mmCIF file of C-alpha atoms in Angstrom:
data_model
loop_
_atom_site.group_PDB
_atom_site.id
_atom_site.type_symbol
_atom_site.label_atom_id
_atom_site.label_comp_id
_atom_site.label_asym_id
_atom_site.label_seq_id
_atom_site.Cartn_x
_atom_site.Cartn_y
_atom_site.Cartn_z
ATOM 1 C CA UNK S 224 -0.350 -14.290 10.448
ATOM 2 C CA UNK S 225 -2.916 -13.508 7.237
ATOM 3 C CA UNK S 226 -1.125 -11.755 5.216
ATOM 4 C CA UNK S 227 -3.359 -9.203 5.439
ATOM 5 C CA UNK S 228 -2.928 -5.673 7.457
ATOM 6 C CA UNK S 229 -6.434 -4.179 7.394
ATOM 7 C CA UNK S 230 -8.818 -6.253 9.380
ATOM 8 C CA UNK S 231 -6.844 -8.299 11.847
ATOM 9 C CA UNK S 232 -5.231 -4.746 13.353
ATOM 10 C CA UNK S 233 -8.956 -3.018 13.672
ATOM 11 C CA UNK S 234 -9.106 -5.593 16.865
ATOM 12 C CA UNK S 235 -5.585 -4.249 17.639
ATOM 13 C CA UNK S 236 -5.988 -0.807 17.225
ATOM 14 C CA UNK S 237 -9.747 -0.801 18.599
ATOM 15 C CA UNK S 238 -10.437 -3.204 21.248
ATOM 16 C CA UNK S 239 -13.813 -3.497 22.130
ATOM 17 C CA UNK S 240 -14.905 -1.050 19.497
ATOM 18 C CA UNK S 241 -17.962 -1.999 17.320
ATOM 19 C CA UNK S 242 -17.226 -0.996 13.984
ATOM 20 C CA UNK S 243 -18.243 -1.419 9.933
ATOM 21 C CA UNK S 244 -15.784 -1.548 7.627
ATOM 22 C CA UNK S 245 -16.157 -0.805 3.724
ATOM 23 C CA UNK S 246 -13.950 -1.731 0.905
ATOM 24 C CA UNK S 247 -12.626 1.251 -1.183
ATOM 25 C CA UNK S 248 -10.080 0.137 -3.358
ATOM 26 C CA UNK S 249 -7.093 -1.716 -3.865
ATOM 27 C CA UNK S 250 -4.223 -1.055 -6.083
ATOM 28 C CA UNK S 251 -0.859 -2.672 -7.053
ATOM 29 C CA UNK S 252 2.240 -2.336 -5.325
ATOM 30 C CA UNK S 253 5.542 -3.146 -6.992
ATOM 31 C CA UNK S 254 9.090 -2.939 -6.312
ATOM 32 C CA UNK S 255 10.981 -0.182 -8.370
ATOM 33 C CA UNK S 256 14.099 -0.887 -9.929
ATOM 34 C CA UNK S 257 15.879 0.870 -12.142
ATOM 35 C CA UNK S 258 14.944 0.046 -16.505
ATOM 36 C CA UNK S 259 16.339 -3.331 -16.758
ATOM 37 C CA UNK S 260 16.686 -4.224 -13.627
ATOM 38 C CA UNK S 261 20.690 -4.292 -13.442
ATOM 39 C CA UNK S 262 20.989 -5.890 -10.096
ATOM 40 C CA UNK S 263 18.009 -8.729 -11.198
ATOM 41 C CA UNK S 264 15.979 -8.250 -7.862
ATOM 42 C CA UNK S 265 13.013 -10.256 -7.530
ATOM 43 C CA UNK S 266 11.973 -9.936 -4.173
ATOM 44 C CA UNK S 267 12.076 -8.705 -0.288
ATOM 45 C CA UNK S 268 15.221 -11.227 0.193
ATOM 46 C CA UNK S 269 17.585 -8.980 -2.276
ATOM 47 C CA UNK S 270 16.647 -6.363 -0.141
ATOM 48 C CA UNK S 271 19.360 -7.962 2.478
ATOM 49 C CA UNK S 272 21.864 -8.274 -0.613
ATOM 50 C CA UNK S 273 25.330 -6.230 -0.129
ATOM 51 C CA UNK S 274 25.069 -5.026 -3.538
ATOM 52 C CA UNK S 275 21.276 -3.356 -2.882
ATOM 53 C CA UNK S 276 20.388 -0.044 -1.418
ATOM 54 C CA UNK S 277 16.547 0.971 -1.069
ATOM 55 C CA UNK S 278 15.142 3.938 -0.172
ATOM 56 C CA UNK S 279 12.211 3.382 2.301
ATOM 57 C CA UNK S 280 8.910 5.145 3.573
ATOM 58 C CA UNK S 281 7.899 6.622 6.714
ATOM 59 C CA UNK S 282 7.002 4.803 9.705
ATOM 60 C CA UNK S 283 3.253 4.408 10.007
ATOM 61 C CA UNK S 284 2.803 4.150 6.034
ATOM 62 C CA UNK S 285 1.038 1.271 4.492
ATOM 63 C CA UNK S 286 4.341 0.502 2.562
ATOM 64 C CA UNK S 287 6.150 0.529 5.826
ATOM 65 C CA UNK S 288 4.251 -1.810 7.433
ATOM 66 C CA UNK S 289 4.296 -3.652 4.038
ATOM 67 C CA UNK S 290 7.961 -3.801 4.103
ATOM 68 C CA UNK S 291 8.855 -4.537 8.049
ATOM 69 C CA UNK S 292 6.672 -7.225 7.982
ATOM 70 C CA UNK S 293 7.927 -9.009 4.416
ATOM 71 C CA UNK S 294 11.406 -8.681 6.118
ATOM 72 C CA UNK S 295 10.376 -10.238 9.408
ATOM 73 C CA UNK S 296 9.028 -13.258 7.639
ATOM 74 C CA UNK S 297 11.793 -13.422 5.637
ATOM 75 C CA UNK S 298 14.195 -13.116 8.803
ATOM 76 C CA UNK S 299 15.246 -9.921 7.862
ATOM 77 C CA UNK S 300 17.367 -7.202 10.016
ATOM 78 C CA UNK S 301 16.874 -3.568 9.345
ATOM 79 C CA UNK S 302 20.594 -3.407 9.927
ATOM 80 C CA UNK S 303 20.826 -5.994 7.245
ATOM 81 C CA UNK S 304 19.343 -3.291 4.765
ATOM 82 C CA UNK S 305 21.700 -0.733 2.961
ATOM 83 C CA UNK S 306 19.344 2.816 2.915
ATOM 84 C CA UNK S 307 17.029 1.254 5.214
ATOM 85 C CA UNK S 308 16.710 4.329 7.034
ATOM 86 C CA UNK S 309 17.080 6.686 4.212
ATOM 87 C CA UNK S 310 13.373 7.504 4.663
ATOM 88 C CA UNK S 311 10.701 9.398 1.959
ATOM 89 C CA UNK S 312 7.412 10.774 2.484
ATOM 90 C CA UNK S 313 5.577 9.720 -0.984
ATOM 91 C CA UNK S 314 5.144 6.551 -3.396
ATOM 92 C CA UNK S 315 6.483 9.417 -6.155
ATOM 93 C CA UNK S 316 9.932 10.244 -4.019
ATOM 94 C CA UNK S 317 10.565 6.880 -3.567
ATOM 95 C CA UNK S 318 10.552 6.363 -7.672
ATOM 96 C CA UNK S 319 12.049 9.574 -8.569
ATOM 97 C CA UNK S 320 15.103 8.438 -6.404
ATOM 98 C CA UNK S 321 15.503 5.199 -8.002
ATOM 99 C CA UNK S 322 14.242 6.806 -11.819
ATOM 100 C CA UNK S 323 17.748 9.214 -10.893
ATOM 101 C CA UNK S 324 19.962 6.023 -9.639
ATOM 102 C CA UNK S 325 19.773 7.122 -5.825
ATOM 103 C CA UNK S 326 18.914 3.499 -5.047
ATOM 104 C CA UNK S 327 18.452 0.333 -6.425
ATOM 105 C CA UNK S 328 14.668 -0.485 -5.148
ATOM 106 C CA UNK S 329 12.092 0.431 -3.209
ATOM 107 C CA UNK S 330 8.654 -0.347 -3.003
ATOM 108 C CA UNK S 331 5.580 1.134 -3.981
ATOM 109 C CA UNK S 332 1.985 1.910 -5.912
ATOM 110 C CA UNK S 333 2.636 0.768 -9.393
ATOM 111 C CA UNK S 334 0.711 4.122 -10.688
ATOM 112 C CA UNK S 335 3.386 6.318 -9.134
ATOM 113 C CA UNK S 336 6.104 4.460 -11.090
ATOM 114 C CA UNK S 337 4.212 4.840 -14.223
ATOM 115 C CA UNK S 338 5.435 8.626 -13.657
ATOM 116 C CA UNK S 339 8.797 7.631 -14.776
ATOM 117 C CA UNK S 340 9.774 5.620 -17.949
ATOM 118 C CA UNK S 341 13.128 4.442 -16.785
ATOM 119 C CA UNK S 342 11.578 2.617 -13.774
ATOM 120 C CA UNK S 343 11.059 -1.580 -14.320
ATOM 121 C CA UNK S 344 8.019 -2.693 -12.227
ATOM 122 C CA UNK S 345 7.736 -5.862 -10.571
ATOM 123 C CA UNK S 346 4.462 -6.426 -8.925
ATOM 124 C CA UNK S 347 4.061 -7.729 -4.925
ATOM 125 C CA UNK S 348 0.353 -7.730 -4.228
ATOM 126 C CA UNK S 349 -2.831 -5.550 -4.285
ATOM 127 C CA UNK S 350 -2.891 -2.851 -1.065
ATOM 128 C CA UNK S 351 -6.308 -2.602 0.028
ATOM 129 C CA UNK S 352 -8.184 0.781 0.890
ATOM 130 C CA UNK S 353 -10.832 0.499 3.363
ATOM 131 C CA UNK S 354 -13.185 2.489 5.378
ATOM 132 C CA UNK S 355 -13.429 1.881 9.265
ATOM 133 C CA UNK S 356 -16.343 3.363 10.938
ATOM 134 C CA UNK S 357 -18.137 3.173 14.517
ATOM 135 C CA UNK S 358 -21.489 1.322 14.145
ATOM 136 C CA UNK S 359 -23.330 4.032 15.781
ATOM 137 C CA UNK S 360 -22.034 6.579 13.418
ATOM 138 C CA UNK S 361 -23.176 4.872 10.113
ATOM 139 C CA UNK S 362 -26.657 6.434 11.180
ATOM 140 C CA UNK S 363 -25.030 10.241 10.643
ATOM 141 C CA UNK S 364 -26.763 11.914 7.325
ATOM 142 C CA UNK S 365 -23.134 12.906 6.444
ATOM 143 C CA UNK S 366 -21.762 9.045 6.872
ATOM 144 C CA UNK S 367 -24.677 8.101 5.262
ATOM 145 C CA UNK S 368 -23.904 9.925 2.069
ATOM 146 C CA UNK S 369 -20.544 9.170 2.000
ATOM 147 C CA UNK S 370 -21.572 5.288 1.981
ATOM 148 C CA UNK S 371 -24.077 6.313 -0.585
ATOM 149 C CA UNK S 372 -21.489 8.071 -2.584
ATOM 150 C CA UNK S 373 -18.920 5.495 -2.019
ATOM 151 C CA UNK S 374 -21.225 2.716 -3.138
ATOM 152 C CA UNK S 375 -22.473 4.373 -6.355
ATOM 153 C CA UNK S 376 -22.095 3.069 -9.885
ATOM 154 C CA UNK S 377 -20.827 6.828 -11.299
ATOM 155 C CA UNK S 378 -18.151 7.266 -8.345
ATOM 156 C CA UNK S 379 -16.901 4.027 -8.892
ATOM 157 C CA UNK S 380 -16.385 4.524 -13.257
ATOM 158 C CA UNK S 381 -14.706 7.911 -11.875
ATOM 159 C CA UNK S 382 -12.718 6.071 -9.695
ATOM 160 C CA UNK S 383 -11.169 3.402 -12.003
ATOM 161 C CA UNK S 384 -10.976 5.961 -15.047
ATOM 162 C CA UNK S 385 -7.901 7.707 -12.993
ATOM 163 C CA UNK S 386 -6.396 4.219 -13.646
ATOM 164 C CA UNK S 387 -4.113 1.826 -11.455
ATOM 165 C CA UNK S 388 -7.005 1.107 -9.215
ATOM 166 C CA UNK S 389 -9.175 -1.816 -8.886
ATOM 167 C CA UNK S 390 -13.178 -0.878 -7.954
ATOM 168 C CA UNK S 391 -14.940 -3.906 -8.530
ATOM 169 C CA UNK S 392 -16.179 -3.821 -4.680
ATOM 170 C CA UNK S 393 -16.254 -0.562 -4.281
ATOM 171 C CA UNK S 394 -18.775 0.514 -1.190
ATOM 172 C CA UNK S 395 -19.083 -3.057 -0.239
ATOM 173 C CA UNK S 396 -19.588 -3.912 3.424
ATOM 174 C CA UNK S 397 -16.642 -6.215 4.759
ATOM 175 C CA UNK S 398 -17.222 -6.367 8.442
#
């Protein structure tokens, strides 16, 4: 309904719950294709194409739930999806298989494609990292120095020096 997966499902997953949340990071995700893109997919919707296999990620992963839910919207079928459950564990399987032709696509972090020169990138959207924590543990002296940590300028210039991330609100408080 947002377009969003972090904060509307912290209701879901923890009714009644008071909680903090903290921003982290976020970084790209792309679809993989193989160098050139021979097959010219754009988006979710070739997914569904006869001509398209994927490789896919575990249930429960942020690019799972990523990928169900662009499907649904776009009406969708996992049975409409050739390799939709040929399942990997990592952003790097998923681009080695299409880097060795396995499949034609398959979604995930743009710095785990980088890994492979014969991979074409084409970005989705930014996945967003974030920290969830009870209200009455935030008083802990080991969550507090993880917030301080997590909120300081030298973590942060760490951080984005390992590239493909995004830390401009780094430590922030969200909710």
């Amino acid at each position: 309904d947002t377009d969003t997966y972090n904060l509307p499902f912290i209701k879901y997953m923890l009714p009644g719950e008071q909680v903090s949340v903290y921003h982290v990071l976020k970084r790209p995700v792309c679809i993989y294709t193989q160098l050139g893109n021979p097959k010219g997919i754009t988006s979710i919707k070739d997914f569904a194409r006869n001509d398209v296999t994927i490789v896919n990620r575990e249930r429960g992963s942020g690019i799972r739930v990523l990928i169900d839910s662009l499907m649904y919207i776009n009406g969708i079928l996992p049975s409409q999806v050739n390799g939709y459950n040929r399942i990997v564990n990592s952003h790097l399987a998923a681009a080695s298989i299409i880097s060795r032709g396995g499949a034609d696509c398959s979604i995930g972090t743009q710095t785990a494609a980088f890994q492979f020169n014969n991979i074409e990138k084409i970005f989705l959207r930014y996945e967003e990292y974030d920290i969830v924590l009870r209200k009455a543990d935030e008083e802990l002296p080991e969550v507090k120095v993880l917030l301080e940590i997590l909120a300081s300028e030298r973590f942060r210039e760490e951080v984005g020096a390992m590239g493909g991330y995004d830390v401009t609100d780094m430590g922030k408080k969200i909710l």
